[in-house]
Structure formats: C-alpha cells, structure tokens
Coordinates of C-alpha atoms and ligand atoms in Angstrom, one line a residue:
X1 CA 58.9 150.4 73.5
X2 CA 55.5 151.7 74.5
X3 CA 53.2 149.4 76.8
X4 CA 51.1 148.4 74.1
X5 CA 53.9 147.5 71.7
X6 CA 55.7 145.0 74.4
X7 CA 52.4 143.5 75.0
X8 CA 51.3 143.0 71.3
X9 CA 55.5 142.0 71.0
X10 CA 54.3 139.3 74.0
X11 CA 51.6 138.2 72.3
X12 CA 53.2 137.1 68.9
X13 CA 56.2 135.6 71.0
X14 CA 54.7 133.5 74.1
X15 CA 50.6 133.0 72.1
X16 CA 50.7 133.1 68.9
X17 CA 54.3 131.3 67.7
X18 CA 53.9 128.2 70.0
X19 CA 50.3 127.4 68.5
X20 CA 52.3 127.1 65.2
X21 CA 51.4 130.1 63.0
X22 CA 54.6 131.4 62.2
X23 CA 53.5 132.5 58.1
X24 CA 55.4 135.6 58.0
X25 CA 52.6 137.7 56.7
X26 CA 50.0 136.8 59.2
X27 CA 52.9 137.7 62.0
X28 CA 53.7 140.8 60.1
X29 CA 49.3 141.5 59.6
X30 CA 49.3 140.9 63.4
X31 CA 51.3 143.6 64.3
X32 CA 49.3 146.7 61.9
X33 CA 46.2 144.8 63.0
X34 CA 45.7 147.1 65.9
X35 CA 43.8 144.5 68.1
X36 CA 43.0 147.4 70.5
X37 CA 40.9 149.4 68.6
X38 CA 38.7 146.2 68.2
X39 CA 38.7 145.8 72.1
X40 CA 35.9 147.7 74.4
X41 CA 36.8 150.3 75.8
X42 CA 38.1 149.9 79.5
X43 CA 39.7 146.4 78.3
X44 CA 42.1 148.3 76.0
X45 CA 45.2 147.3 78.1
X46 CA 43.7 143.2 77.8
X47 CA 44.1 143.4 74.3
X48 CA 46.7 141.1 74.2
X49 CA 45.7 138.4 76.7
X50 CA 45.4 135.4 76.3
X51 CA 41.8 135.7 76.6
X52 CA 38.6 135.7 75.5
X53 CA 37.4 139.3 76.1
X54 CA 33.7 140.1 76.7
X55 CA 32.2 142.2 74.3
X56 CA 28.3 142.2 75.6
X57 CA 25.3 140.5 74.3
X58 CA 27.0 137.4 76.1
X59 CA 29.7 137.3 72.7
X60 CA 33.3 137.0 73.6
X61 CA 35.8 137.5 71.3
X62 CA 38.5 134.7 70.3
X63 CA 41.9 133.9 72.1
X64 CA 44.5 135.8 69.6
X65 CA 46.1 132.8 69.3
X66 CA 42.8 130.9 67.4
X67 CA 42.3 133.5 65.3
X68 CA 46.1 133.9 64.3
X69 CA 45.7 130.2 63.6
X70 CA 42.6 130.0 61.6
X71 CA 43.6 133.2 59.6
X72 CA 46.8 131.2 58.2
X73 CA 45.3 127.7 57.9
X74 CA 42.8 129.6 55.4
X75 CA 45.6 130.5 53.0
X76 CA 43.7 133.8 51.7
X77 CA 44.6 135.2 48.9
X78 CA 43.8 138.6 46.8
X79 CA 41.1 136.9 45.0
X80 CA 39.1 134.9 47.3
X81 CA 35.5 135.8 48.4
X82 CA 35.0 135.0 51.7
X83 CA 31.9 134.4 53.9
X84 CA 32.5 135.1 58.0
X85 CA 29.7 133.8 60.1
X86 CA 29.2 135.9 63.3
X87 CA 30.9 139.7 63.0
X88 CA 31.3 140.3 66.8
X89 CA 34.0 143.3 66.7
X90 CA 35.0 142.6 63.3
X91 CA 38.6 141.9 64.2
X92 CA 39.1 138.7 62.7
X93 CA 36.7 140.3 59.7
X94 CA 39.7 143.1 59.5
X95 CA 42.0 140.3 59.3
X96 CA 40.7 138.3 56.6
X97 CA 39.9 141.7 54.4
X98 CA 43.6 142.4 54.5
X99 CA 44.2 139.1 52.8
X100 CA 41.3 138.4 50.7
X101 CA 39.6 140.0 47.9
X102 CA 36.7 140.6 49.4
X103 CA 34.7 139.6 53.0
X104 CA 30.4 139.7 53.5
X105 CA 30.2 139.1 57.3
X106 CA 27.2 138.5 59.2
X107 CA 26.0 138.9 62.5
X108 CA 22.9 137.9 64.3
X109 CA 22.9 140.9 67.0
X110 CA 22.8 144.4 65.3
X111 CA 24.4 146.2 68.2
X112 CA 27.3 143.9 67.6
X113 CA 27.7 144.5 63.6
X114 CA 26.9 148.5 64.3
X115 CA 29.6 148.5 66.6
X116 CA 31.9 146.6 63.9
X117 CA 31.3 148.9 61.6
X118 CA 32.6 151.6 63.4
X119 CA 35.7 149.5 64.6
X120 CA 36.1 148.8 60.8
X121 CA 35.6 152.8 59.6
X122 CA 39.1 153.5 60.9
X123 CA 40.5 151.2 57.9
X124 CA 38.2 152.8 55.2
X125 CA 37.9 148.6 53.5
X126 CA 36.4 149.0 50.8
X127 CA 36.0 145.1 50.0
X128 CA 33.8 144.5 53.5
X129 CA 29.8 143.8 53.6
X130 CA 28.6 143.8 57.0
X131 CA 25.2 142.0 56.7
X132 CA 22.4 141.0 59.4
X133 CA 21.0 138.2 59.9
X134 CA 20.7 134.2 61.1
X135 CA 23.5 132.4 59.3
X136 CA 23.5 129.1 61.6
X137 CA 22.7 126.8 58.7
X138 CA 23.8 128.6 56.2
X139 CA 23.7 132.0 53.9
X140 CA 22.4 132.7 51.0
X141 CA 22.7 131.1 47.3
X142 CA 26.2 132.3 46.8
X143 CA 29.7 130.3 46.7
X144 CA 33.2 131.6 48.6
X145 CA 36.5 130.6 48.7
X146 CA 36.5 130.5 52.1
X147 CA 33.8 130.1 55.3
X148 CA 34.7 130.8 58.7
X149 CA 32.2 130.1 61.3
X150 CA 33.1 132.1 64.5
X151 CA 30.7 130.4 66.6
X152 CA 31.0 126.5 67.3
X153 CA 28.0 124.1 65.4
X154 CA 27.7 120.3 67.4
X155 CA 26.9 119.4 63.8
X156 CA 28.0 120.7 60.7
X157 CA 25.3 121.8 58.1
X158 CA 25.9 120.3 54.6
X159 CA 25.3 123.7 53.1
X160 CA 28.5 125.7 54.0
X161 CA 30.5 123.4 52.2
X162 CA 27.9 122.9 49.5
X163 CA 28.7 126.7 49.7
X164 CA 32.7 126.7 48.8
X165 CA 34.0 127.3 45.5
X166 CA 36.1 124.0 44.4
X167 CA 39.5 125.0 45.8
X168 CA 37.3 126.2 48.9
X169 CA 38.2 126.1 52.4
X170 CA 35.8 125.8 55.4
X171 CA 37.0 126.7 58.7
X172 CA 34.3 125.4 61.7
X173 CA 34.9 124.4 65.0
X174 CA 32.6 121.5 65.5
X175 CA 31.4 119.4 68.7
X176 CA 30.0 119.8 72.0
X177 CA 31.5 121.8 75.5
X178 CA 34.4 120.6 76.4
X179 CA 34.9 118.9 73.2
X180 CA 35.4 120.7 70.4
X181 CA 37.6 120.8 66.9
X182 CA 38.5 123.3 64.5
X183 CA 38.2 121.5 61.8
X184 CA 39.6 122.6 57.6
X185 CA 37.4 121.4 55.2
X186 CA 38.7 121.8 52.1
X187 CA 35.9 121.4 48.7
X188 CA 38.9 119.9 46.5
X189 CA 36.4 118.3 43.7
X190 CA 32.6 119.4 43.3
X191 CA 31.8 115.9 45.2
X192 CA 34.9 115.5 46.9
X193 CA 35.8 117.3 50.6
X194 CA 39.3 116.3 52.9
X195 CA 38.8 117.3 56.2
X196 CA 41.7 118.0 58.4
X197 CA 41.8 118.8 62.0
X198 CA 43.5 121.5 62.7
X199 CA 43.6 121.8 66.7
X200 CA 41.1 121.5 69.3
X201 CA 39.7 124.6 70.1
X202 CA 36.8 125.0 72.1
X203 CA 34.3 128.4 71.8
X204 CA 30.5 129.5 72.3
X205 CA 28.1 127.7 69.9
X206 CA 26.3 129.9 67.5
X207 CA 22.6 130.7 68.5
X208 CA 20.4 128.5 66.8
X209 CA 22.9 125.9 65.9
X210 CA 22.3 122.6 64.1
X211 CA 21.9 119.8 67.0
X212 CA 22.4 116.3 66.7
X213 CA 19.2 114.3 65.9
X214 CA 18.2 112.2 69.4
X215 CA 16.9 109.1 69.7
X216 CA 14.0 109.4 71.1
X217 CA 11.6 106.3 72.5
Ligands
LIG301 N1 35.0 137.1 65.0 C1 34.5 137.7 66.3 C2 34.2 136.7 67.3 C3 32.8 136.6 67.5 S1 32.1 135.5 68.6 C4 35.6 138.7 66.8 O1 36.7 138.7 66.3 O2 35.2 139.5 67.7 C5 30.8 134.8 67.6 C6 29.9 135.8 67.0 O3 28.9 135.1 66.3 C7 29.1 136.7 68.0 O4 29.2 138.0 67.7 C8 27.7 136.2 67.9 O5 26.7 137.2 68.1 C9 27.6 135.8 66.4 N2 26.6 134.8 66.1 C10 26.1 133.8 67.0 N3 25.2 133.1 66.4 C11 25.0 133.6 65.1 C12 24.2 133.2 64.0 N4 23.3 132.2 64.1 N5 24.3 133.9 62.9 C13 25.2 135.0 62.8 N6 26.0 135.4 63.8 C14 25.9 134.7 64.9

C-alpha cells in the first residue's frame, strides 16, 4: 500500500468510523474522493489529519471526520438540489455532487472559489455552480433539498430553512466559540421543522454572520 493509501486507510478507520458514519457509500465516496488534490500544495501528505488545514484568506478546511459526518446525516440523493454556503476548496462541494443531483455553492472570497474551480476541473461535474457572493443570511429566492452552511452562525437566520423544499434538510453548526452544535433541521411540513443535534462541532463563523440581539441600557 502506497503512503497515501495507508493514510487515507487511517483516516476512515481511527476518524471517520468512531464519529459514527459508517453508511457504506459515504465510506466507499471517501476513498475516490481524493482529499489531496483538494489540499494546498505543500500539505499534500496532511491530507488525512485530523485537522483543520489552512487554506489562506484565514479559511481552514473541516476535520474529515465533520464533513464525513455531515455528508451522511444529509441523506443526498440523485434528485436533490442542494445549496453549500462557503466553497473553500470545494471538497465537501465534490462530496455532495457525487450524491446529489445538482450543487450551487457560494463563496465570499473569489481567490477561494477560483481555486475550487480548478480543484473541481479534475472531475469534469457537470451538476456544480460555483457562485460569488455574501450568503450569511441567506441566498437567493430559490428552494433546496438540502443547505449546508460551512461556516458557523451564533444565530440561525429564518431564511435557510424558509429556503428547504418540504422534505428538506438543513445542516448548520450554530452557537458561539467554544460552544457550538451541528445542528439537522429538517422542513418536514411547510410550517413544521424537527431539529436534531447531531454532535457538537465547533468551526470559524461565517463573515458577516447573524448575531444575537443585545440588551442594551
Ligand atoms: N467546505 C469547505 C470549508 C470551508 S470553511 C472545504 O471543504 O474546504 C468556510 C468557507 O466559508 C470559507 O471558504 C469562507 O471564505 C466561506 N465564507 C465565510 N463567510 C461566508 C459568507 N458570508 N458567504 C459565503 N461564504 C462564506
């Protein structure tokens, strides 16, 4: 077995299984994902940390094991449109193409979303939209199956979920440093949501994120 293959092998074993995703087509996706090629170069051989490797523009990308975990608890299928909220290297976007019917992805930094797209030209996906732009509170007029917010929000805004489908899942990780949820809430009636939480998982906010209102005297 070559280096990379024992590590990616490590990975799935000692990450990815004990945090519970053990779905044996996300296991099988993780290992033609090619995480590497989705990794800057220089941090090739990191790949499979358990880390959260810098990508510049002060964005990190997520521990495997989160997005292993919030790829399954989506429960993509072939049809679903799905909205992802902050590109980075368009890993986890690679991820949920392979499963979905179709991905729009934005990002807020356009040196981060060029450089996805040329991660992303190696698979030749024909059902990606890499789009630019602020999506803290929101995107657009359109509905999706599923929403995944790659940044954390200390408050959720009402129009993601206003924004699933019925049937819809939204995946957000929601609270404050060190506190933090991922949270799946799921749109299972046009006035009816069930959250659940999923594990607590604690990442970088999203730049201009929705803050709590504070008292003020
Ligand atoms: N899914 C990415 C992880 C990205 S980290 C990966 O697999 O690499 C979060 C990303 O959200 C960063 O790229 C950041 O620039 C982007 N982001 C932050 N705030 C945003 C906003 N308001 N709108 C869109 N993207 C945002």
């Amino acid at each position: 077995m070559r280096n990379m293959e024992l590590a990616q092998f490590n990975m799935i074993e000692q990450q990815i299984r004990p945090c519970e995703v053990l779905e044996g087509r996300i296991l099988e996706l993780l290992k033609h994902a090619h995480r590497e090629h989705f990794v800057p170069t220089g941090m090739k051989e990191l790949a499979f940390a358990d880390l959260e490797i810098p990508l510049g523009h002060g964005v990190t990308m997520w521990q495997p094991k989160l997005e292993a975990r919030v790829v399954q608890e989506l429960h993509l299928t072939r049809t679903d449109k799905v909205l992802e909220v902050g590109t980075g290297s368009g890993y986890l976007t690679a991820l949920l193409s392979a499963l979905a019917g179709h991905v729009t992805s934005i990002e807020i930094v356009p040196e981060l979303s060029a450089m996805a797209k040329q991660n992303l030209g190696a698979y030749r996906r024909d059902n990606i939209t890499l789009e630019i732009g602020d999506a803290a509170h929101g995107w657009g007029n359109d509905t999706y199956d599923a929403i995944v917010l790659t940044g954390s929000t200390p408050v959720l805004p009402p129009a993601f979920q206003n924004s699933l489908n019925v049937g819809g899942r939204l995946l957000a990780i929601v609270g404050d440093a060190p506190v933090m949820e991922a949270k799946l809430i799921t749109r299972v009636a046009p006035d009816t949501f069930e959250t659940v939480n999923i594990m607590e998982a604690c990442v970088a906010p999203l730049r201009n994120a929705e803050q709590p209102k504070r008292f003020v005297f």
